[in-house]
Coordinates of C-alpha atoms and ligand atoms in Angstrom, one line a residue:
X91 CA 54.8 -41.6 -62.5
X92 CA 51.3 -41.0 -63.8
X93 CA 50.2 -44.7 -62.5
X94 CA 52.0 -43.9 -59.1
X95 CA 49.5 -40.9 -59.1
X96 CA 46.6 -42.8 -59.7
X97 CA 47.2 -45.7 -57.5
X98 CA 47.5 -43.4 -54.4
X99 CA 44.6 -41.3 -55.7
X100 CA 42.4 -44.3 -55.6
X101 CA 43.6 -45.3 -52.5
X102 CA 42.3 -41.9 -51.3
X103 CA 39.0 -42.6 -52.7
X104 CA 38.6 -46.0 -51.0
X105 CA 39.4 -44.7 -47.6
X106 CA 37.0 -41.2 -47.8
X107 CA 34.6 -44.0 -48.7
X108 CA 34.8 -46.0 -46.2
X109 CA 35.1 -43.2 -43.6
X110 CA 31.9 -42.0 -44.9
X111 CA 30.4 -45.5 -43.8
X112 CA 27.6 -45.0 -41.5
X113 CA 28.7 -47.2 -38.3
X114 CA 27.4 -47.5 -34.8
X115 CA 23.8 -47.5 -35.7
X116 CA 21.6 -47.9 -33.1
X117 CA 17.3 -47.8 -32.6
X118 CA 16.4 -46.2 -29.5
X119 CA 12.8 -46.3 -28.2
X120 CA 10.9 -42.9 -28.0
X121 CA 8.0 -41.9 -25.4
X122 CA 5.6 -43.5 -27.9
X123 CA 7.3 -46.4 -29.3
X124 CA 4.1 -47.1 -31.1
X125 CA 4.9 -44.3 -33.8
X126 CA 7.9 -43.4 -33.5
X127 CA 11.5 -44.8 -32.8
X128 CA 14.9 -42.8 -32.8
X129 CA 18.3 -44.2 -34.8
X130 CA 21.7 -42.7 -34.5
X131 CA 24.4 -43.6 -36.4
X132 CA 28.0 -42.1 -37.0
X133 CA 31.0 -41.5 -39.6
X134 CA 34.5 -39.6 -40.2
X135 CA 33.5 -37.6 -42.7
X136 CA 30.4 -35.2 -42.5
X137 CA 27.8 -36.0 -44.8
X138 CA 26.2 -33.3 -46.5
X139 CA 22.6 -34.4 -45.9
X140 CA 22.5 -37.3 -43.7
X141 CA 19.0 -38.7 -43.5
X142 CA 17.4 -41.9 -43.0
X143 CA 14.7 -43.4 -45.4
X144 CA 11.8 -45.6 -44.6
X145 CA 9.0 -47.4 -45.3
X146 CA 6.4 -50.3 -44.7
X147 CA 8.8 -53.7 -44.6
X148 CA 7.8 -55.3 -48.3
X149 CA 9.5 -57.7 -50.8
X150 CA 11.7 -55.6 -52.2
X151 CA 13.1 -52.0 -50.0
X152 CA 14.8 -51.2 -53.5
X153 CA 12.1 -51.5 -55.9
X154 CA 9.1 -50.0 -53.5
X155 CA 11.7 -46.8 -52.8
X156 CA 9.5 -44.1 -54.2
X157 CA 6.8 -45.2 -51.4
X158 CA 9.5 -44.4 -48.4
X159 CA 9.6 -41.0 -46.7
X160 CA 12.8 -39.4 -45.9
X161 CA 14.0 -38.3 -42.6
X162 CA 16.9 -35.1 -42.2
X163 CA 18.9 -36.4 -39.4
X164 CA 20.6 -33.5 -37.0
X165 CA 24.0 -33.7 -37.1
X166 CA 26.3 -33.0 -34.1
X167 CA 30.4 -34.0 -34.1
X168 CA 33.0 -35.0 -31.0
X169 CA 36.3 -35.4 -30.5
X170 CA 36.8 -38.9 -29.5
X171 CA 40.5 -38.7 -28.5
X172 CA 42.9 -36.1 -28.6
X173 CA 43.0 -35.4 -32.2
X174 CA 40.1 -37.4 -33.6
X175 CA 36.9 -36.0 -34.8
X176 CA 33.5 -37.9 -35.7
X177 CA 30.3 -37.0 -36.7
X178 CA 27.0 -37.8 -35.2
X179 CA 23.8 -38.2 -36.7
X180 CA 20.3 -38.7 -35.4
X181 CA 17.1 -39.1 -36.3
X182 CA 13.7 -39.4 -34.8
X183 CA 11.2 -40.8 -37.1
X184 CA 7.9 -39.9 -36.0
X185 CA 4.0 -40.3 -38.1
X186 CA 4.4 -44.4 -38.0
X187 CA 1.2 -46.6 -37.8
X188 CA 1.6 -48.8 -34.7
X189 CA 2.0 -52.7 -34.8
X190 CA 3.8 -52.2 -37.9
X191 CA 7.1 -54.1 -39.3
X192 CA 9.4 -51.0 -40.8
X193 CA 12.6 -51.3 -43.1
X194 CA 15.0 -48.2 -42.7
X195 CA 18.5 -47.4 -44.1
X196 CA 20.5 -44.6 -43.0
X197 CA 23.7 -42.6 -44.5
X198 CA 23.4 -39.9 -47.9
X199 CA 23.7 -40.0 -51.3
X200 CA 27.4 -41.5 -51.3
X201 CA 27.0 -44.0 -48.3
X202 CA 24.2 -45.9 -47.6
X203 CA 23.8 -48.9 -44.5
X204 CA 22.0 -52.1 -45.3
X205 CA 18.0 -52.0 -45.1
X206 CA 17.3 -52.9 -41.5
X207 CA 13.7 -53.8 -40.1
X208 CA 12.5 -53.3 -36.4
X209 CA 8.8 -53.1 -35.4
X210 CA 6.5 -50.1 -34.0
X211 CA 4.9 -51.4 -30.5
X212 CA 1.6 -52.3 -31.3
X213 CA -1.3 -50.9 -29.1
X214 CA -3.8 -53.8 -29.3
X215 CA -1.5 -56.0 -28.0
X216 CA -1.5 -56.7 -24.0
X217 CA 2.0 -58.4 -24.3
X218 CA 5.0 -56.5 -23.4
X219 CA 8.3 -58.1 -23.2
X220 CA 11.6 -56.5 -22.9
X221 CA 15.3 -58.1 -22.0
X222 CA 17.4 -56.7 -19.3
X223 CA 21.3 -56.8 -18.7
X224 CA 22.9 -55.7 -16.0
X225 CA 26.8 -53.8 -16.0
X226 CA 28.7 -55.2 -19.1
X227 CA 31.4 -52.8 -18.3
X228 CA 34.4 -55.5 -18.9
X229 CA 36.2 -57.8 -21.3
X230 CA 33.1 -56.4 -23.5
X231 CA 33.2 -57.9 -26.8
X232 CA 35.7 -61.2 -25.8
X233 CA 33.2 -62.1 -22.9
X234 CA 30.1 -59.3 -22.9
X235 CA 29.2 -59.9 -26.4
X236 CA 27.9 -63.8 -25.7
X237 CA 25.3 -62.5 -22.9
X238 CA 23.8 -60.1 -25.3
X239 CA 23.7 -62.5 -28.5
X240 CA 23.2 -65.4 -26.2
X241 CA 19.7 -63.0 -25.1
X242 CA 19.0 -62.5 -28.4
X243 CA 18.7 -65.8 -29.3
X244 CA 16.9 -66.8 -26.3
X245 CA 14.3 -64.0 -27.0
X246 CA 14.1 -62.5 -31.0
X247 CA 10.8 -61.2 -30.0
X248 CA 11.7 -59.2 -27.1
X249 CA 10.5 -55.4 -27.7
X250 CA 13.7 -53.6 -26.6
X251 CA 16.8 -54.1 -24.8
X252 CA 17.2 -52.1 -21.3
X253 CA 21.2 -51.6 -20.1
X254 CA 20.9 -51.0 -16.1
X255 CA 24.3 -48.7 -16.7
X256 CA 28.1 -49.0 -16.5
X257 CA 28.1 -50.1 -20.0
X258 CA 31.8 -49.8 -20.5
X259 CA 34.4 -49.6 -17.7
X260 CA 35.3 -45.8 -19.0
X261 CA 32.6 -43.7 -20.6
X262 CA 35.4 -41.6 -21.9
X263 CA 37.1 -44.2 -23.8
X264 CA 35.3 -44.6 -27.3
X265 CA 37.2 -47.8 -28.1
X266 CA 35.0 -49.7 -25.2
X267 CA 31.8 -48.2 -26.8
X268 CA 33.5 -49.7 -30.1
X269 CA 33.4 -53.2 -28.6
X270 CA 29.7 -52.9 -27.2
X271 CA 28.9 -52.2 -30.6
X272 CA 30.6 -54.9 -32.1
X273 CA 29.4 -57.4 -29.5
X274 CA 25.7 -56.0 -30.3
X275 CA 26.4 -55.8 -34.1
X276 CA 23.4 -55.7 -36.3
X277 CA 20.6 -56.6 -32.8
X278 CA 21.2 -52.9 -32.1
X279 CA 19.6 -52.1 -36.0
X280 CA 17.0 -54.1 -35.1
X281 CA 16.0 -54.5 -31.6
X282 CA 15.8 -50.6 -29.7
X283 CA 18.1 -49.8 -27.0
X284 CA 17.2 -48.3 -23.9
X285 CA 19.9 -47.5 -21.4
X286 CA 20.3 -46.3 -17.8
X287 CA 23.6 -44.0 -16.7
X288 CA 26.8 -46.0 -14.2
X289 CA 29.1 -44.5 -12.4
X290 CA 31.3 -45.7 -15.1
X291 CA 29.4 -43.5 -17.7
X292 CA 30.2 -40.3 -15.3
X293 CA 33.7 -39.8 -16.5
X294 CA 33.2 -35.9 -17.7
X295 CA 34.6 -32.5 -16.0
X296 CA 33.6 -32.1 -12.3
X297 CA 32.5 -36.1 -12.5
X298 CA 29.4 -35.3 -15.2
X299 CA 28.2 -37.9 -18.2
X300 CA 30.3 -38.7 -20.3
X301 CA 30.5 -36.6 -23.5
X302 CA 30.1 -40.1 -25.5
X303 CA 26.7 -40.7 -23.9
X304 CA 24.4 -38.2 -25.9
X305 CA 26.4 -38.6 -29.1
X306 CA 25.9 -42.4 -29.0
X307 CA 22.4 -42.7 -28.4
X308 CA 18.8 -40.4 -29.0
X309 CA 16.9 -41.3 -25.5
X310 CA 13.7 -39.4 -24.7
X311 CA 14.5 -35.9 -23.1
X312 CA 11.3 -35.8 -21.1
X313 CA 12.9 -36.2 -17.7
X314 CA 14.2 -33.7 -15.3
X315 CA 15.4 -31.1 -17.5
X316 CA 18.8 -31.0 -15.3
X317 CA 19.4 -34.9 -17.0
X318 CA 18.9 -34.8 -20.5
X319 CA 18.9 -38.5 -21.8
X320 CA 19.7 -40.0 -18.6
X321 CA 16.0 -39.5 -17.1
X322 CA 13.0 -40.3 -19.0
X323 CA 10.2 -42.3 -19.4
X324 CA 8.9 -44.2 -22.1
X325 CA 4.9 -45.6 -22.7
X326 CA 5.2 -49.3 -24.0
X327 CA 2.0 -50.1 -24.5
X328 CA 0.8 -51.7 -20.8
X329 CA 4.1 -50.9 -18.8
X330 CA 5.3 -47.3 -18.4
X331 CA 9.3 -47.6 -18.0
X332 CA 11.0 -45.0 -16.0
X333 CA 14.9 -44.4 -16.0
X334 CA 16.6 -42.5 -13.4
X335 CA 20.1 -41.1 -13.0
X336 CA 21.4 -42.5 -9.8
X337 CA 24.4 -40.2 -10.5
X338 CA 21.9 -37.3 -10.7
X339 CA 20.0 -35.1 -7.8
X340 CA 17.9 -37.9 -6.3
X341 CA 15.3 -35.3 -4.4
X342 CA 14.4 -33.6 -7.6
X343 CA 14.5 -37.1 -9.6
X344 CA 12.0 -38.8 -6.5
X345 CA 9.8 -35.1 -6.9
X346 CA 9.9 -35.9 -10.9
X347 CA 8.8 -39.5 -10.1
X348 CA 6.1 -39.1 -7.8
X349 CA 4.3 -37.2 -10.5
X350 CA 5.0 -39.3 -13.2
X351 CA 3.5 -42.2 -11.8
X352 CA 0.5 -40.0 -10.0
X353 CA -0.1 -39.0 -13.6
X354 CA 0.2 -42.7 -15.7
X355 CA -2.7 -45.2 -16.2
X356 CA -0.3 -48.1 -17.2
X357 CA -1.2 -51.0 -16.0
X358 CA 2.2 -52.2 -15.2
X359 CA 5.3 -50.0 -14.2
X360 CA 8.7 -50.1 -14.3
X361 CA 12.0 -48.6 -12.8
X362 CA 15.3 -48.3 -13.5
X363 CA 18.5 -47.2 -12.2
X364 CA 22.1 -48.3 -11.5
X365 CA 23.0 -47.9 -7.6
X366 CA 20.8 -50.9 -6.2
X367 CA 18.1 -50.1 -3.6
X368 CA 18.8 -53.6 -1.8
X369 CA 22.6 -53.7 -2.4
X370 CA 24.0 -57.3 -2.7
X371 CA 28.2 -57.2 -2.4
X372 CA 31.1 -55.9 -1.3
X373 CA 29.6 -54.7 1.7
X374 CA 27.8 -51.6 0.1
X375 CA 24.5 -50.2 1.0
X376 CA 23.3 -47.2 -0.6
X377 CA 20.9 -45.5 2.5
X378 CA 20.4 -41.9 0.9
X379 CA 18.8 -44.0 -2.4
X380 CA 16.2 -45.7 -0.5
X381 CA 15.6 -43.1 2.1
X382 CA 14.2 -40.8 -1.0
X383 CA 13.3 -43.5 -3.7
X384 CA 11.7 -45.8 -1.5
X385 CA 8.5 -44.2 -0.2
X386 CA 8.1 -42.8 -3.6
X387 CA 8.3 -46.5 -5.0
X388 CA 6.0 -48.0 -2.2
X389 CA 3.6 -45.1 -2.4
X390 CA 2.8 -45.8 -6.4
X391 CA 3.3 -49.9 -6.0
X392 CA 5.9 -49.8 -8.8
X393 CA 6.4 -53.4 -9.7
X394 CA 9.8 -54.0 -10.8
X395 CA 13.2 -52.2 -10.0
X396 CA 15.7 -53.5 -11.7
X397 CA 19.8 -52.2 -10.8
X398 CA 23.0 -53.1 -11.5
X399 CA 26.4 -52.0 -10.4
X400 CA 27.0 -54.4 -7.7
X401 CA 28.6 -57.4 -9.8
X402 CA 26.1 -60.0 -8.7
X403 CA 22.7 -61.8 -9.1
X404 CA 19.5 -60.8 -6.3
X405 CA 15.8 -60.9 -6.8
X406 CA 13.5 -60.1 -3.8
X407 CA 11.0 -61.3 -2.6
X408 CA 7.8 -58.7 -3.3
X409 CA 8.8 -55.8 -0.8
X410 CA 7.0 -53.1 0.8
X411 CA 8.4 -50.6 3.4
X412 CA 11.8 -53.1 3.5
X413 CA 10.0 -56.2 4.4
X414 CA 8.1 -59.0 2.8
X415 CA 4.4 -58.6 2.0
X416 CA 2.4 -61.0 3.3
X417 CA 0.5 -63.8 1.1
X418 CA -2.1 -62.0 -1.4
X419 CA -0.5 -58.3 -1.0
X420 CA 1.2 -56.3 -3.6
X421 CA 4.7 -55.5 -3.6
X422 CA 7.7 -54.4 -5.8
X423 CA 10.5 -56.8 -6.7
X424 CA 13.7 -55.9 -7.2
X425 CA 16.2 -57.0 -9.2
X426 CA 20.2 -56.7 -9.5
X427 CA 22.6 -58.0 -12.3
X428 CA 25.3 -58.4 -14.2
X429 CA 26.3 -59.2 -17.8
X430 CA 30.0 -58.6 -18.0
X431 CA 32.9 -60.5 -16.4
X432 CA 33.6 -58.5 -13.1
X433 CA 32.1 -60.1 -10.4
X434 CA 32.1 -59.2 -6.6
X435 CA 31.4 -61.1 -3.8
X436 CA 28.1 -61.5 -1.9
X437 CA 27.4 -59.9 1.4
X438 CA 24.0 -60.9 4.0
X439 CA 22.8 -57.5 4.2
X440 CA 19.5 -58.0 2.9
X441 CA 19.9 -61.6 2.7
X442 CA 16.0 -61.8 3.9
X443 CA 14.3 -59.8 1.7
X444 CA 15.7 -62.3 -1.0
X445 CA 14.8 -65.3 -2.9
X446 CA 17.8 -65.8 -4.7
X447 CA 21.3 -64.1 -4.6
X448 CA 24.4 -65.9 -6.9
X449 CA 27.6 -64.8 -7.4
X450 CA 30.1 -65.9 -10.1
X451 CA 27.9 -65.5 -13.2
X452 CA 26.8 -62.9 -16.4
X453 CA 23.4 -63.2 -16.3
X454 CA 20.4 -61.4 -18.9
X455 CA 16.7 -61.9 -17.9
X456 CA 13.8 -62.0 -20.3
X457 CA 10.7 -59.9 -18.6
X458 CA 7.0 -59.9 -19.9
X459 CA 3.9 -58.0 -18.6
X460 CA 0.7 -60.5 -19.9
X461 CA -2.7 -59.9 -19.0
X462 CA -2.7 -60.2 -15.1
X463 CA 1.1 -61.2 -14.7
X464 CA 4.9 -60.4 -14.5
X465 CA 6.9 -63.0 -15.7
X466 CA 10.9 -62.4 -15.2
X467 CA 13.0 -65.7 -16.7
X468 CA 16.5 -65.2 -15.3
X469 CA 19.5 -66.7 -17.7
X470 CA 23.1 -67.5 -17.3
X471 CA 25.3 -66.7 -20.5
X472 CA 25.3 -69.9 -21.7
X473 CA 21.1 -70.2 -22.0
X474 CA 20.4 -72.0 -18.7
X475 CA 17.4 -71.2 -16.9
X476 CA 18.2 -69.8 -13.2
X477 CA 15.3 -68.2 -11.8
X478 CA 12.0 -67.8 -12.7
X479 CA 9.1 -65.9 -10.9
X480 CA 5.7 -64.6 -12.0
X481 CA 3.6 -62.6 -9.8
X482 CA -0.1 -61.7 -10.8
X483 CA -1.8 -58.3 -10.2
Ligands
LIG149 FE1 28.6 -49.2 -11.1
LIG150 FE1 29.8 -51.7 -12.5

């Protein structure tokens, strides 16, 4: 009897152990990636002071622990089905010298993760590059999960990761975020995420964001104060990167915008959003977006927009008040993808204002900013060059 006891009692201490696992850790950039970066992680029991720890990347994490500073994380918990509870923990660490490689590990006293490293952006640099994806949405981790390791691999170096939204099919169904975990695995420890709101992500009462957004990710909150974590822009070094919430109030979002960009000196910037301004498929064309975005985008010369939702490949031509600028003018490109398996089929819309529009593919597209040019390298999932286009200032 007694060794029935104690078999089933350890079996109760192996499972509140692993329970007590951090899991679904993920970096997210801040406003000022070049001192501080944000990490979110979760578990199934509460910890009792979750932090994170961290210091300068050396030989040895373990032995050089007494130089690391320790971060209180706040915690914050959700029900993920209808009896299920976890608990949320984030961080942002802030005081970090830029251009500086970092090792962090996350959890408490019982449950530590592995020590992972990511690097602050580094302010003397002129280089920025980033990777972008488009919806993964479907089939995430059996077909999704390729594109994203298949980017990793084709770019290590790249500064963050940007998701142009509908990241699973249902916001609401924490299983699908389990997959894009999985399929991003330890590159979300390493490489920051930044992440635009789908459609797909609005799956809360009276069609809001999904109560899975905010627990699964610390985005700046520096937007309009209506969107918390679905607006906001972030400073990386030359390129200022907005992201908009084409779900959200687009009058007071174009208002926000106009005086963001009024107000930045970045040499190169950057917008985000799902709904495309130049819509691509299934016959869609979304007026009310580029009646109110457009002028706003002209007005500032944004360079880059980059969508998603419609289930294809487009980049334009550089644009200006919906036509093509003439030889030696500035315009904005724009740029629609996909990343997952659901694919829709092309429509001539906006045809002309394009240089290339494919259907049929998961694409991810490795974007840098370098002294006087915009590069954007367009891949399909298995690594083959597309498209390419640079356009100098
Ligand atoms: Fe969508
Ligand atoms: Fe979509």
């Amino acid at each position: 009897m007694k060794l029935i006891i104690s078999f089933w009692v350890f079996l109760l201490c192996i499972s509140l152990l692993a329970q007590s696992e951090p899991e679904r850790i993920i970096l997210n950039l801040t406003e000022t990636p070049s001192n501080s970066i944000a990490v979110t992680w979760r578990n199934y029991v509460k910890s009792s002071q979750p932090r994170t720890q961290i210091l300068q990347a050396s030989v040895s994490p373990v032995k050089d622990l007494s130089l690391s500073a320790s971060y209180n994380a706040d915690t914050d918990s959700v029900l993920i089905d209808s009896v299920n509870i976890v608990y949320t923990y984030s961080v942002v660490i802030s005081d970090l010298v830029p251009g500086k490689k970092y090792a962090y590990r996350v959890g408490d006293a019982d449950s530590w993760s592995e020590w992972n490293h990511f690097s602050t952006a580094d302010t003397e640099f002129e280089n920025t590059r980033f990777t972008y994806f488009g919806d993964v949405q479907n089939d995430i981790l059996s077909q999704g999960s390729r594109v994203i390791r298949e980017a990793y691999k084709t770019s290590p170096n790249s500064a963050f990761f940007l998701f142009g939204g509908d990241l699973v099919t249902d916001g609401l169904d924490d299983s699908l975020w389990g997959e894009l975990f999985e399929s991003g695995g330890w590159i979300f420890r390493t490489m920051p995420v930044i992440a635009a709101a789908g459609n797909h992500e609005y799956r809360g009462p009276d069609n809001s964001i999904t109560k899975l957004w905010r627990p699964t990710f610390t985005f700046p909150e520096n937007g309009v104060d209506l969107l918390p974590e679905t607006c906001y822009k972030i400073k990386y070094n030359n390129v200022l990167i907005i992201i908009l919430d084409s779900k959200g109030p687009l009058d007071l979002q174009a208002e926000w915008l106009d005086k963001t960009l009024a107000e930045s000196s970045a040499k190169w910037k950057v917008i985000c959003f799902h709904y495309p301004v130049y819509s691509i498929a299934r016959g869609r064309d979304n007026t009310e977006l580029r009646e109110i975005m457009l002028p706003v985008i002209d007005k500032h010369e944004v360079d880059l927009v980059l969508n998603g939702h419609d289930h294809a490949f487009g980049r334009t031509f550089p644009l200006r008040n919906n036509e093509l600028v003439h030889t030696g003018e500035r315009g904005t490109i724009y740029l629609t993808s996909v990343a997952g398996t659901k694919q829709y089929e092309l429509n001539s819309t906006f045809k002309k204002l394009h240089e290339v529009m494919m259907d049929n593919l998961q694409a991810f597209h490795i974007i840098e900013f370098s002294g006087d040019s915009m590069e954007i390298l367009s891949y399909g999932a298995d690594g083959e060059l597309i498209d390419s286009i640079k356009a100098d200032k």
